[in-house]
Amino acid sequence: MAKTKFITHDCTYCHKQTKMEYIGEMEGVTPEGTQRFWYRCSRCKHSLLITLSVVKEKKTAAPAIDRATCTAYTKDRVFSIGEHIYHADLDDVGRVVRKDKTSNGIHSIIVAFERVGERRLLENVTGDLLEEVPEDPAPEGQPQP
Ligand SMILES: [Zn+2]
C-alpha cells in the first residue's frame, strides 16, 4: 500500500474524525507489525502520533508457487531449503523453509504450504523406518503425544 499523504483519523484534540496530513514516521516496526507515524490534524494543527499496521504484505511477500515447477513429495526423497514441493495428500504446494534431524536420526523438512501453512514432513526415509509423522502442526519443540 502506498503511503497516503492524508488520512482520516480520530483527533485527540478535536475529539472527532478529522483529516490528517502525513508528517513523518518513527523509527522501526514493532513485533506486532505496527509503526508509529506523525500526522498533523488539518483542523486544530496539532501533531499526533498514530499507530498504524504496516506489515500487511507478509502473506503475499513470497511469490506464488507454480505447481508445474514443484517436486512431488515422497518421504524417501531428500529436499533442499527453498525447494518447491507438491504434496499430493494435502493437494497443496509449499516451499521448504527448514530442515531438521531428530535425535533418532530421522530427517524432516518444514514446509510452508500455501493453503495449510507450515507442516513438518519426513524426508530421506529409507526402508520401513517408522510411521508417518502426524501432520498436525504441532508447536515447535514440544514432544509429540
Ligand atoms: Zn484536531
Tab-separated table of C-alpha atoms and ligand atoms in Angstrom:
chain	number	residue	atom	x	y	z
A	1	MET	CA	0.000	0.000	0.000
A	2	ALA	CA	1.419	3.352	-0.963
A	3	LYS	CA	1.856	5.904	1.759
A	4	THR	CA	-1.092	8.232	1.717
A	5	LYS	CA	-0.451	11.834	2.470
A	6	PHE	CA	-3.804	12.321	4.116
A	7	ILE	CA	-5.772	10.000	6.329
A	8	THR	CA	-8.948	10.398	8.299
A	9	HIS	CA	-8.371	9.635	11.947
A	10	ASP	CA	-9.713	10.462	15.369
A	11	CYS	CA	-8.052	13.617	16.617
A	12	THR	CA	-7.491	13.514	20.359
A	13	TYR	CA	-7.719	17.307	20.490
A	14	CYS	CA	-10.803	17.779	18.324
A	15	HIS	CA	-12.456	14.632	19.697
A	16	LYS	CA	-13.703	13.777	16.251
A	17	GLN	CA	-12.529	12.324	12.982
A	18	THR	CA	-10.512	14.841	11.072
A	19	LYS	CA	-8.353	14.940	8.010
A	20	MET	CA	-4.707	14.479	8.942
A	21	GLU	CA	-1.625	15.309	6.964
A	22	TYR	CA	1.322	12.920	6.996
A	23	ILE	CA	4.447	14.466	8.523
A	24	GLY	CA	6.861	11.637	9.192
A	25	GLU	CA	7.439	8.260	10.720
A	26	MET	CA	9.055	6.930	13.856
A	27	GLU	CA	11.953	4.515	13.635
A	28	GLY	CA	11.237	0.847	13.464
A	29	VAL	CA	8.352	-1.527	13.208
A	30	THR	CA	7.098	-3.257	16.349
A	31	PRO	CA	6.955	-7.065	16.566
A	32	GLU	CA	3.215	-6.728	16.160
A	33	GLY	CA	3.824	-5.220	12.761
A	34	THR	CA	2.752	-1.714	13.618
A	35	GLN	CA	4.623	1.505	13.176
A	36	ARG	CA	4.019	4.960	14.561
A	37	PHE	CA	3.595	7.921	12.283
A	38	TRP	CA	3.326	11.607	12.888
A	39	TYR	CA	0.232	13.245	11.458
A	40	ARG	CA	-0.974	16.787	11.758
A	41	CYS	CA	-4.626	17.486	12.236
A	42	SER	CA	-5.799	19.815	9.470
A	43	ARG	CA	-8.391	21.296	11.805
A	44	CYS	CA	-6.533	22.122	15.037
A	45	LYS	CA	-2.984	21.809	13.612
A	46	HIS	CA	-1.849	19.599	16.460
A	47	SER	CA	0.604	16.843	15.661
A	48	LEU	CA	-0.385	13.346	16.699
A	49	LEU	CA	1.473	10.092	16.893
A	50	ILE	CA	-0.703	7.486	15.256
A	51	THR	CA	-0.051	3.767	15.348
A	52	LEU	CA	-0.771	2.035	12.087
A	53	SER	CA	-0.389	-1.540	10.972
A	54	VAL	CA	2.288	-1.714	8.317
A	55	VAL	CA	3.009	-5.398	7.914
A	56	LYS	CA	0.221	-6.404	5.626
A	57	GLU	CA	2.244	-7.729	2.733
A	58	LYS	CA	3.644	-10.583	4.817
A	59	LYS	CA	1.444	-13.227	3.265
A	60	THR	CA	1.881	-12.065	-0.291
A	61	ALA	CA	5.612	-11.364	0.002
A	62	ALA	CA	6.617	-14.751	-1.320
A	63	PRO	CA	5.857	-15.249	-4.982
A	64	ALA	CA	3.156	-17.738	-5.756
A	65	ILE	CA	4.425	-21.231	-6.272
A	66	ASP	CA	3.788	-22.721	-9.663
A	67	ARG	CA	2.783	-26.336	-9.265
A	68	ALA	CA	4.497	-27.178	-12.546
A	69	THR	CA	7.865	-26.337	-11.007
A	70	CYS	CA	7.299	-28.371	-7.866
A	71	THR	CA	8.923	-31.608	-6.911
A	72	ALA	CA	6.348	-34.198	-5.924
A	73	TYR	CA	6.767	-35.005	-2.246
A	74	THR	CA	7.681	-38.528	-1.280
A	75	LYS	CA	9.230	-39.326	2.047
A	76	ASP	CA	12.232	-41.153	0.592
A	77	ARG	CA	13.459	-38.088	-1.252
A	78	VAL	CA	15.940	-35.561	0.047
A	79	PHE	CA	14.921	-31.954	-0.308
A	80	SER	CA	16.819	-28.733	-0.084
A	81	ILE	CA	15.859	-25.481	1.581
A	82	GLY	CA	13.947	-23.270	-0.793
A	83	GLU	CA	12.803	-26.158	-2.928
A	84	HIS	CA	9.197	-26.073	-4.089
A	85	ILE	CA	7.268	-29.227	-3.445
A	86	TYR	CA	3.811	-30.547	-4.146
A	87	HIS	CA	2.127	-32.737	-1.556
A	88	ALA	CA	-0.487	-34.975	-3.157
A	89	ASP	CA	-2.362	-35.860	0.037
A	90	LEU	CA	-2.640	-32.239	1.088
A	91	ASP	CA	-3.149	-31.146	-2.520
A	92	ASP	CA	-1.021	-28.133	-1.756
A	93	VAL	CA	2.237	-26.602	-2.836
A	94	GLY	CA	4.862	-25.243	-0.499
A	95	ARG	CA	8.445	-24.219	-0.037
A	96	VAL	CA	10.984	-25.960	2.181
A	97	VAL	CA	11.872	-23.444	4.881
A	98	ARG	CA	13.904	-25.558	7.275
A	99	LYS	CA	15.482	-28.932	7.627
A	100	ASP	CA	15.664	-30.858	10.831
A	101	LYS	CA	17.073	-34.059	12.203
A	102	THR	CA	15.720	-35.641	15.348
A	103	SER	CA	17.846	-37.402	17.926
A	104	ASN	CA	16.569	-40.639	16.442
A	105	GLY	CA	18.284	-39.742	13.209
A	106	ILE	CA	15.032	-39.056	11.438
A	107	HIS	CA	15.313	-36.387	8.819
A	108	SER	CA	12.453	-33.997	8.376
A	109	ILE	CA	11.698	-30.864	6.449
A	110	ILE	CA	9.494	-27.983	7.485
A	111	VAL	CA	7.447	-26.831	4.567
A	112	ALA	CA	5.455	-23.623	4.344
A	113	PHE	CA	2.418	-24.611	2.336
A	114	GLU	CA	0.348	-22.005	0.599
A	115	ARG	CA	-3.009	-23.102	1.962
A	116	VAL	CA	-2.427	-25.290	5.015
A	117	GLY	CA	0.531	-23.413	6.475
A	118	GLU	CA	3.634	-24.951	7.980
A	119	ARG	CA	3.930	-28.697	8.116
A	120	ARG	CA	6.701	-30.999	9.165
A	121	LEU	CA	7.310	-33.820	6.740
A	122	LEU	CA	9.694	-36.740	6.726
A	123	GLU	CA	12.456	-36.890	4.208
A	124	ASN	CA	15.182	-39.322	3.348
A	125	VAL	CA	13.255	-42.254	4.794
A	126	THR	CA	14.928	-45.411	3.674
A	127	GLY	CA	13.204	-48.706	4.218
A	128	ASP	CA	10.406	-49.055	6.741
A	129	LEU	CA	11.695	-46.632	9.286
A	130	LEU	CA	8.732	-45.505	11.287
A	131	GLU	CA	5.187	-44.491	10.898
A	132	GLU	CA	4.432	-41.277	9.136
A	133	VAL	CA	4.808	-38.261	11.408
A	134	PRO	CA	1.485	-36.792	12.416
A	135	GLU	CA	0.647	-33.992	10.093
A	136	ASP	CA	-0.940	-31.829	12.725
A	137	PRO	CA	1.081	-28.662	13.035
A	138	ALA	CA	2.474	-29.358	16.491
A	139	PRO	CA	4.143	-26.429	18.218
A	140	GLU	CA	7.890	-26.327	17.807
A	141	GLY	CA	9.956	-28.086	20.398
A	142	GLN	CA	7.103	-29.944	22.005
A	143	PRO	CA	7.148	-33.718	22.103
A	144	GLN	CA	4.552	-35.495	20.075
A	145	PRO	CA	1.957	-37.279	22.230
B	1	ZN	ZN	-7.597	18.252	15.702
